PDB file of C-alpha atoms in Angstrom:
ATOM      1  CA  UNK E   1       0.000   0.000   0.000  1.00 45.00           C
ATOM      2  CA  UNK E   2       1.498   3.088  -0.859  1.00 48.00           C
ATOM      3  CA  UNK E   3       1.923   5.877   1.759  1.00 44.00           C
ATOM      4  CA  UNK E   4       0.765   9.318   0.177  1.00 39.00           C
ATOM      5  CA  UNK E   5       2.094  12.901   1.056  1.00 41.00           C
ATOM      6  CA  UNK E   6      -1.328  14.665   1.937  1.00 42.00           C
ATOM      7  CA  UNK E   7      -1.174  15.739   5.010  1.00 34.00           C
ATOM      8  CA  UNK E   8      -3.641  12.809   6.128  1.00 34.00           C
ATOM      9  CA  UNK E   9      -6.333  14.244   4.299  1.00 37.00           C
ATOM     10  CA  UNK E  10      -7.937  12.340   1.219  1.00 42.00           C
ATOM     11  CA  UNK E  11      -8.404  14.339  -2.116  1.00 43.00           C
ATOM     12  CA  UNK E  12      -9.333  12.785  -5.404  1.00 49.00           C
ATOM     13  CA  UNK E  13      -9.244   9.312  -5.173  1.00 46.00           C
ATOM     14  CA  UNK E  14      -8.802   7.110  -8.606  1.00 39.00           C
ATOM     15  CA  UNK E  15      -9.644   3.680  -8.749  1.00 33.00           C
ATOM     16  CA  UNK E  16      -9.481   0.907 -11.569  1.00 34.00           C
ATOM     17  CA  UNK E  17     -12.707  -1.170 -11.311  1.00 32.00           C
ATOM     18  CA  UNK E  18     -12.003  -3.754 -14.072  1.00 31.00           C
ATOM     19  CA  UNK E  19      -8.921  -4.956 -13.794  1.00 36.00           C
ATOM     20  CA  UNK E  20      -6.703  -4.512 -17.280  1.00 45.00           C
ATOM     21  CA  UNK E  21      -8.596  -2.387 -19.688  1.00 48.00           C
ATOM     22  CA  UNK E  22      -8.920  -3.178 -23.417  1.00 51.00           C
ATOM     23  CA  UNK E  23      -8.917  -1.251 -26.945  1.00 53.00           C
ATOM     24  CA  UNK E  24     -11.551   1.490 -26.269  1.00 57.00           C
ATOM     25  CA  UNK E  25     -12.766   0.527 -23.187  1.00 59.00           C
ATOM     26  CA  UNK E  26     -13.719   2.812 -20.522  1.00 61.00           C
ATOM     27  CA  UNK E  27     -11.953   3.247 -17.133  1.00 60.00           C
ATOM     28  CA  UNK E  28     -14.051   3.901 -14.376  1.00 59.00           C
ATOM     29  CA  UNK E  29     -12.464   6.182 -12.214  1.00 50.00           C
ATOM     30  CA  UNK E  30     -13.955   6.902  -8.490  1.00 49.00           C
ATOM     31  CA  UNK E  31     -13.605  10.282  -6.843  1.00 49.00           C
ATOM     32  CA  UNK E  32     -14.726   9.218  -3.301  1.00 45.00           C
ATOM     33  CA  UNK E  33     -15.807  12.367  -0.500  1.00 38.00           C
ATOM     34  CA  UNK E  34     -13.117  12.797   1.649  1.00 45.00           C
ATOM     35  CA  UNK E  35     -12.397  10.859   4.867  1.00 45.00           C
ATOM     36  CA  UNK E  36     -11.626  14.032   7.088  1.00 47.00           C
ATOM     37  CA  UNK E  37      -9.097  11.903   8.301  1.00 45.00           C
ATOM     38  CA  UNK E  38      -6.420  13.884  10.673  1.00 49.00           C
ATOM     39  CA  UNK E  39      -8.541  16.945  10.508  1.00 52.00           C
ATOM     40  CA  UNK E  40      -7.626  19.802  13.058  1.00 55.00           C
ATOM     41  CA  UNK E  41     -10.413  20.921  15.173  1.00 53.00           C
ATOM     42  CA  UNK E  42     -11.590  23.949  14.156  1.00 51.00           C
ATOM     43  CA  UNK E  43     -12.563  26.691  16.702  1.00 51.00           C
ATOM     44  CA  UNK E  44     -15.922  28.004  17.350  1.00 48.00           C
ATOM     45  CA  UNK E  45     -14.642  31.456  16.740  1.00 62.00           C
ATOM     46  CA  UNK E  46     -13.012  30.696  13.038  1.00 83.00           C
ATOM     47  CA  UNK E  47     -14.532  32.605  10.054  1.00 92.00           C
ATOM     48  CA  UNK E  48     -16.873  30.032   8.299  1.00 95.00           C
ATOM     49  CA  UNK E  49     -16.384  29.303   4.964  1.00 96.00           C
ATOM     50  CA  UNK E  50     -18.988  28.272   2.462  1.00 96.00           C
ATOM     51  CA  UNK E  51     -17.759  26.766  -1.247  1.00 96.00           C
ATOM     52  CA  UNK E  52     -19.622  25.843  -3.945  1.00 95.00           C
ATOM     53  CA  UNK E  53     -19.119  23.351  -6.699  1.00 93.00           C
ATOM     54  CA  UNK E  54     -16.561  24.606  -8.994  1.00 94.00           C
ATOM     55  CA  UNK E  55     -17.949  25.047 -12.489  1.00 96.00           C
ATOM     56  CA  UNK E  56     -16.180  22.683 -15.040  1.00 95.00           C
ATOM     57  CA  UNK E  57     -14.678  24.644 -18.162  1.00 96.00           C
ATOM     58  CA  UNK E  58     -12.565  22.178 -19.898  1.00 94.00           C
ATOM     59  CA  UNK E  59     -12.120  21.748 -23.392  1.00 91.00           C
ATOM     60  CA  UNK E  60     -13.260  18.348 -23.308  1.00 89.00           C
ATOM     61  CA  UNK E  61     -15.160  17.270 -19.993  1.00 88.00           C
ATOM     62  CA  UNK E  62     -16.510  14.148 -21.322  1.00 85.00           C
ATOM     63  CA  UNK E  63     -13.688  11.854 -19.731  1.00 86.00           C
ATOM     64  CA  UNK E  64     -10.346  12.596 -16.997  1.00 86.00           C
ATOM     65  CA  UNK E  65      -7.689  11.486 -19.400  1.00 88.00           C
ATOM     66  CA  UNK E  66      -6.523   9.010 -21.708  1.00 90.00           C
ATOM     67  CA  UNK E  67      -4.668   5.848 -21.365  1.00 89.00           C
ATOM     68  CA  UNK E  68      -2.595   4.351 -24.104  1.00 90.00           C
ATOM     69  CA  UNK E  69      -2.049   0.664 -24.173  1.00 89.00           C
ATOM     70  CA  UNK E  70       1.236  -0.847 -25.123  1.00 85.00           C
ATOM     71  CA  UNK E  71      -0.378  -3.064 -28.172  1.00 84.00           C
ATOM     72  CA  UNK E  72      -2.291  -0.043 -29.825  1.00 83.00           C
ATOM     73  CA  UNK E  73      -5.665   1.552 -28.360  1.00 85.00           C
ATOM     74  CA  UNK E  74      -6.914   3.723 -25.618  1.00 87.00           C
ATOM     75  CA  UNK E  75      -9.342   3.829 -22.498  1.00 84.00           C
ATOM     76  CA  UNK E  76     -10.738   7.170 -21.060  1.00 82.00           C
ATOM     77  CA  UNK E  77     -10.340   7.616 -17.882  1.00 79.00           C
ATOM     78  CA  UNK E  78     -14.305   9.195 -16.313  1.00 75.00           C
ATOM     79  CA  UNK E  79     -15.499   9.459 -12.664  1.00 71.00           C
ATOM     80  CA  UNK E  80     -17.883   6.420 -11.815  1.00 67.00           C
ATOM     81  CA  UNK E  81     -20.381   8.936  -9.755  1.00 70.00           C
ATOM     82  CA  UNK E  82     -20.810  12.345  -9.014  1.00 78.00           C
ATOM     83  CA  UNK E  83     -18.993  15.284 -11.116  1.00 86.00           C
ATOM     84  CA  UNK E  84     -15.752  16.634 -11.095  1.00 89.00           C
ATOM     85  CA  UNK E  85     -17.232  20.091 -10.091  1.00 91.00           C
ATOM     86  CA  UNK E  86     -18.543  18.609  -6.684  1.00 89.00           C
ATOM     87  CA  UNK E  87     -15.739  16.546  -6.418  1.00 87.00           C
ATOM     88  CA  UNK E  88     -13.260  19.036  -6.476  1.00 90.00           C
ATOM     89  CA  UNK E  89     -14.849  21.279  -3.747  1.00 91.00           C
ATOM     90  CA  UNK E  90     -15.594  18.432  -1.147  1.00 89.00           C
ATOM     91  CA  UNK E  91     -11.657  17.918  -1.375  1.00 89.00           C
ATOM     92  CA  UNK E  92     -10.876  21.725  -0.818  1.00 93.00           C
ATOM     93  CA  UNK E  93     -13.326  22.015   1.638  1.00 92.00           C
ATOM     94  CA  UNK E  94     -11.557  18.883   3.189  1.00 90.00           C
ATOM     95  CA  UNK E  95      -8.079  20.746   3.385  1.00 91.00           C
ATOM     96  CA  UNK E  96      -8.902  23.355   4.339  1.00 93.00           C
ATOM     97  CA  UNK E  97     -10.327  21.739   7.310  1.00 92.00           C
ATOM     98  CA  UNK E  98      -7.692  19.609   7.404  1.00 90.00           C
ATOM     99  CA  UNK E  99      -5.714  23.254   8.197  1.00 92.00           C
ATOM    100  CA  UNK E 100      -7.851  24.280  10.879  1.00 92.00           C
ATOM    101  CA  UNK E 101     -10.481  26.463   8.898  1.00 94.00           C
ATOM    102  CA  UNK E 102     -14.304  26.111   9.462  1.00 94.00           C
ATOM    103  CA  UNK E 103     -15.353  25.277   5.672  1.00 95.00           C
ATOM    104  CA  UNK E 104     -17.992  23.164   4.265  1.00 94.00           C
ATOM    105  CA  UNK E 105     -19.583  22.464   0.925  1.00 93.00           C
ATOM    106  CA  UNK E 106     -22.880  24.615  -0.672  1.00 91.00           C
ATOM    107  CA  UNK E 107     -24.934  22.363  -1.448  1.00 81.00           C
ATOM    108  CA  UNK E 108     -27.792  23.082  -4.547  1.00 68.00           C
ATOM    109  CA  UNK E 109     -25.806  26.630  -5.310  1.00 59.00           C
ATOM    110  CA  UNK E 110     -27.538  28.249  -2.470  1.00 62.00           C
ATOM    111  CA  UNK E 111     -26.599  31.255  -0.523  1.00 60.00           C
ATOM    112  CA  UNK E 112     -25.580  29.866   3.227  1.00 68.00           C
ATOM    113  CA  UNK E 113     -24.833  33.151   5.397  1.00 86.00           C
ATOM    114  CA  UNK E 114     -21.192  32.362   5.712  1.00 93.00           C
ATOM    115  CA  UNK E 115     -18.497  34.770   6.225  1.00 96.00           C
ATOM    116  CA  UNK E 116     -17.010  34.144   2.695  1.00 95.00           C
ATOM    117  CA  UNK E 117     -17.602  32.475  -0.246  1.00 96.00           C
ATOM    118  CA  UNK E 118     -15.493  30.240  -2.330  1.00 97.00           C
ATOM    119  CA  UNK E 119     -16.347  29.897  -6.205  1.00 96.00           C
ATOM    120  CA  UNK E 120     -14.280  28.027  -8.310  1.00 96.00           C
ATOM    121  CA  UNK E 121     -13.075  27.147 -12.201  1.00 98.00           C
ATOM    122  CA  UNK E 122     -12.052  24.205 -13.637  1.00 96.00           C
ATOM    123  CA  UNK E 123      -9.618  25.471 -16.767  1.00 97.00           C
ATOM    124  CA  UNK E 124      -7.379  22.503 -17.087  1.00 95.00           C
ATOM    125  CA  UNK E 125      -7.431  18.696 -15.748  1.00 92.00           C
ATOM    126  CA  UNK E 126      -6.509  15.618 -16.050  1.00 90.00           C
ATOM    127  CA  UNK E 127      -4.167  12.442 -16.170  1.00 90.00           C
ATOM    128  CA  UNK E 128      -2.774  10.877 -18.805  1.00 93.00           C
ATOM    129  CA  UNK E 129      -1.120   7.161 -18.995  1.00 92.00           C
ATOM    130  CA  UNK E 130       1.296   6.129 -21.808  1.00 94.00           C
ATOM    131  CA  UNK E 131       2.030   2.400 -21.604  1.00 90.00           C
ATOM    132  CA  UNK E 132       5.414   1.473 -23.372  1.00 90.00           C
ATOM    133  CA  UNK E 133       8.004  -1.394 -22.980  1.00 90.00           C
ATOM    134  CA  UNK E 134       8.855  -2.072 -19.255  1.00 89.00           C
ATOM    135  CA  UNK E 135       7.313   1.696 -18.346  1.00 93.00           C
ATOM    136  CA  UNK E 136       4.306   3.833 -18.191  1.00 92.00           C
ATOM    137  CA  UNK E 137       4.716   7.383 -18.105  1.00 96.00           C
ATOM    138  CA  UNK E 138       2.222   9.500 -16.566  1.00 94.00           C
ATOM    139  CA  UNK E 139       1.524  13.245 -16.858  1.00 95.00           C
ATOM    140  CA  UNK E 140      -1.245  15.477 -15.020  1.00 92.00           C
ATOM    141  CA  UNK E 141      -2.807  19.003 -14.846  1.00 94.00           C
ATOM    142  CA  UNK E 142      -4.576  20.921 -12.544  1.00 93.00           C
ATOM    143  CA  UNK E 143      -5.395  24.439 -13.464  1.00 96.00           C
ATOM    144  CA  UNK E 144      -7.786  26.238 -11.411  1.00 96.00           C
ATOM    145  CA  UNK E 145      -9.168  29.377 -10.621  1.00 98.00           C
ATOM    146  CA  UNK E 146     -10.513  30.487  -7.596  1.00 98.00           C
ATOM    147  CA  UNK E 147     -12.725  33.645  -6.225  1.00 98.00           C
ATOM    148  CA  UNK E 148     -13.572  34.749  -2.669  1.00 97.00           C
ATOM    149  CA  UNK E 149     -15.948  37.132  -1.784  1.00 96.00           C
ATOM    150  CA  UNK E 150     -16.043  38.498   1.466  1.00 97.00           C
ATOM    151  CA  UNK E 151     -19.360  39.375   3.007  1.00 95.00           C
ATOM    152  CA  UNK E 152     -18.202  41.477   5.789  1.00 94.00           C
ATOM    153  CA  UNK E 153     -17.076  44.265   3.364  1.00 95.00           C
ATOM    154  CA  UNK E 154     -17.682  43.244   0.092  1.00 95.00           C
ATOM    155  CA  UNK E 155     -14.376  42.939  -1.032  1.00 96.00           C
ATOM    156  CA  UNK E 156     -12.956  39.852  -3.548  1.00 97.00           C
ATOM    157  CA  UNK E 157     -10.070  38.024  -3.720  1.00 97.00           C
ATOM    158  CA  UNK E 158      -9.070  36.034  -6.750  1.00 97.00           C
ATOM    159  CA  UNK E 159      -6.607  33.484  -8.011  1.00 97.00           C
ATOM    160  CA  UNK E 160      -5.025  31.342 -10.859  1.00 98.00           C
ATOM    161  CA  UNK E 161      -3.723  27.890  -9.381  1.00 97.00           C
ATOM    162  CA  UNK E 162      -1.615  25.552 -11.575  1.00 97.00           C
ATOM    163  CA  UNK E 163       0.290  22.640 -11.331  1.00 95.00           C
ATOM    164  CA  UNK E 164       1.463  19.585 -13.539  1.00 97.00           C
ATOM    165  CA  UNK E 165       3.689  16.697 -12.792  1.00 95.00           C
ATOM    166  CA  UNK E 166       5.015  13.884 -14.890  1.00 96.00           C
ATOM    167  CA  UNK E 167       5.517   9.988 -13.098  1.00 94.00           C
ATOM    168  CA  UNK E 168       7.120   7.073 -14.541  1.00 94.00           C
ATOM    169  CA  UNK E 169       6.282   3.298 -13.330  1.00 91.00           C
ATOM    170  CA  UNK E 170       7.637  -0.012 -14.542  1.00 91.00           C
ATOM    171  CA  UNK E 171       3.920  -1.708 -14.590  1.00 88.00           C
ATOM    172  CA  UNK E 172       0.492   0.579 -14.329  1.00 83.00           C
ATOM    173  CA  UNK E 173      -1.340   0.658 -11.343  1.00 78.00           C
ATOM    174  CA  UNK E 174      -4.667   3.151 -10.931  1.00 76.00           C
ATOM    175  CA  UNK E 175      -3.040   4.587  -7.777  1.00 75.00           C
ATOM    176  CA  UNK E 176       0.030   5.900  -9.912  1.00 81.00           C
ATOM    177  CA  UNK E 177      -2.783   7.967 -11.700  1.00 79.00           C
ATOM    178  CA  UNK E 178      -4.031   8.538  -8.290  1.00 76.00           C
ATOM    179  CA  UNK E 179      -1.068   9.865  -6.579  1.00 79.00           C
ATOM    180  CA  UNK E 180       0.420  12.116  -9.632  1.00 84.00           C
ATOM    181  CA  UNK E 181      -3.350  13.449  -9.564  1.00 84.00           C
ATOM    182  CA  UNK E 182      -3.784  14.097  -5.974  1.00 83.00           C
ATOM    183  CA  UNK E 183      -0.740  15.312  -5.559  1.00 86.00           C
ATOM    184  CA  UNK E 184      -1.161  18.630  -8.004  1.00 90.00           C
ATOM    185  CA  UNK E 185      -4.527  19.059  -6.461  1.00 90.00           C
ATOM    186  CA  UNK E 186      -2.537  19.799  -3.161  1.00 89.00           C
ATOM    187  CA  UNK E 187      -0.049  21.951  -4.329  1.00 92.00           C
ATOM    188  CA  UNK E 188      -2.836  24.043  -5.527  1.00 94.00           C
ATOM    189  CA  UNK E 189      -4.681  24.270  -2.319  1.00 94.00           C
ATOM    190  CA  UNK E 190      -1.201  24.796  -0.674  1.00 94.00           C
ATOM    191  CA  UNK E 191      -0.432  27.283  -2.575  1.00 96.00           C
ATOM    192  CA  UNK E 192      -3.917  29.262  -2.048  1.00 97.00           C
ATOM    193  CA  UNK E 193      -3.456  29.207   1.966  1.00 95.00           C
ATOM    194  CA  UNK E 194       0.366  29.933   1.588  1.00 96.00           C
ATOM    195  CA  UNK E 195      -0.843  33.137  -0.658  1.00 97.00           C
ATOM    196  CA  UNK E 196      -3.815  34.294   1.800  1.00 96.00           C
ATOM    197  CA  UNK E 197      -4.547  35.379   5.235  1.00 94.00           C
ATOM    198  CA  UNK E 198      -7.743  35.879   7.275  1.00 94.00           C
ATOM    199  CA  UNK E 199      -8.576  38.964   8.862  1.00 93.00           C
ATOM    200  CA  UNK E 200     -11.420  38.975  11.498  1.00 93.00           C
ATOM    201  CA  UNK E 201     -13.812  37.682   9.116  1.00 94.00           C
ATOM    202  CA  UNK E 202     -12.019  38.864   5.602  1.00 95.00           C
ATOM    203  CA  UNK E 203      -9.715  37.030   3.896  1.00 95.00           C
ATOM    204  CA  UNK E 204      -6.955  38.726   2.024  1.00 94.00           C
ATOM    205  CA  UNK E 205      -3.750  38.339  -0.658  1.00 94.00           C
ATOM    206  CA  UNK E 206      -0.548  38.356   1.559  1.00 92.00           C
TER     207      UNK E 206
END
């Protein structure tokens, strides 16, 4: 079992359902809600934080990525449930709890009375596996862009997240997609808390 660097939190989550995958089948991929393992506790007195499902804007949101088999063909990678969108925000609401802030999901786009809001983009993302000769080589993208409004004064703060990574493993295994994967997805949310700070209730660019 491998040991992941997530701070004990559980992002996306791929997993192969049908063992080795033929010429154009399809991979089902699933993008389990977050365990909440090793979250912090969160005090009463922390800003709350509402986000909603991040819209999807990819080119092509009709599968995750693309696998290339070693004797010709391809399987697309797709999420067995759910949608990316929700997906993605159950795992940033999960690290960010995970960091000690008092965030949950929207759930049906509704307005929750929460200190701030958290809307998000989904530009760019993805895994793709290219089977060769004693090697797969793996590369992923996660470009997103997130928007906070502040309800206490109005104010907004917005920002571009990217990351991509390249892996290469002597036989395939889902989690190798699932590690490369998760592992951008944290970098971005790293990167968002490294780059902010919460004031009283308003969160703001350092």
């Amino acid at each position: 079992m491998r040991h992941y660097r997530f701070l004990g939190i559980g992002l996306l989550g791929i997993i192969l359902v049908s063992g080795c995958a033929g010429k154009g089948e399809r991979i089902d991929l699933n993008v389990p809600v977050p365990s909440g393992a090793g979250e912090k506790a969160v005090a009463m007195s922390s800003p709350t934080v509402s986000i909603q499902p991040f819209e999807d804007h990819r080119t092509d949101r009709s599968h995750l990525g693309i696998r290339h088999h070693l004797w010709g063909g391809e399987s697309h990678f797709s999420l067995s449930s759910g949608t990316l969108s929700e997906a993605t925000a159950e795992a940033f609401a999960d690290y960010l709890k995970g960091k000690g802030w008092n965030a949950t999901v929207a759930k049906g786009n509704r307005t929750t009375g929460a200190d701030m809001t958290i809307t998000g983009t989904l530009i760019d993302v993805g895994v793709d596996a290219e089977s060769g000769i004693g090697q797969t080589a793996l590369h992923a993208k996660s470009r997103m862009a997130v928007e906070v409004q502040n309800q206490a004064d109005g104010s907004q703060v917005r920002e571009t997240l990217t990351s991509t990574g390249t892996s290469q493993v002597f036989w395939f295994d889902p989690e190798d997609a699932q590690e490369l994967l998760n592992e951008l997805y944290n970098k971005n949310f790293e990167k968002f808390v490294a780059d902010t700070k919460i004031e009283g209730t308003i969160l703001k660019l350092r």
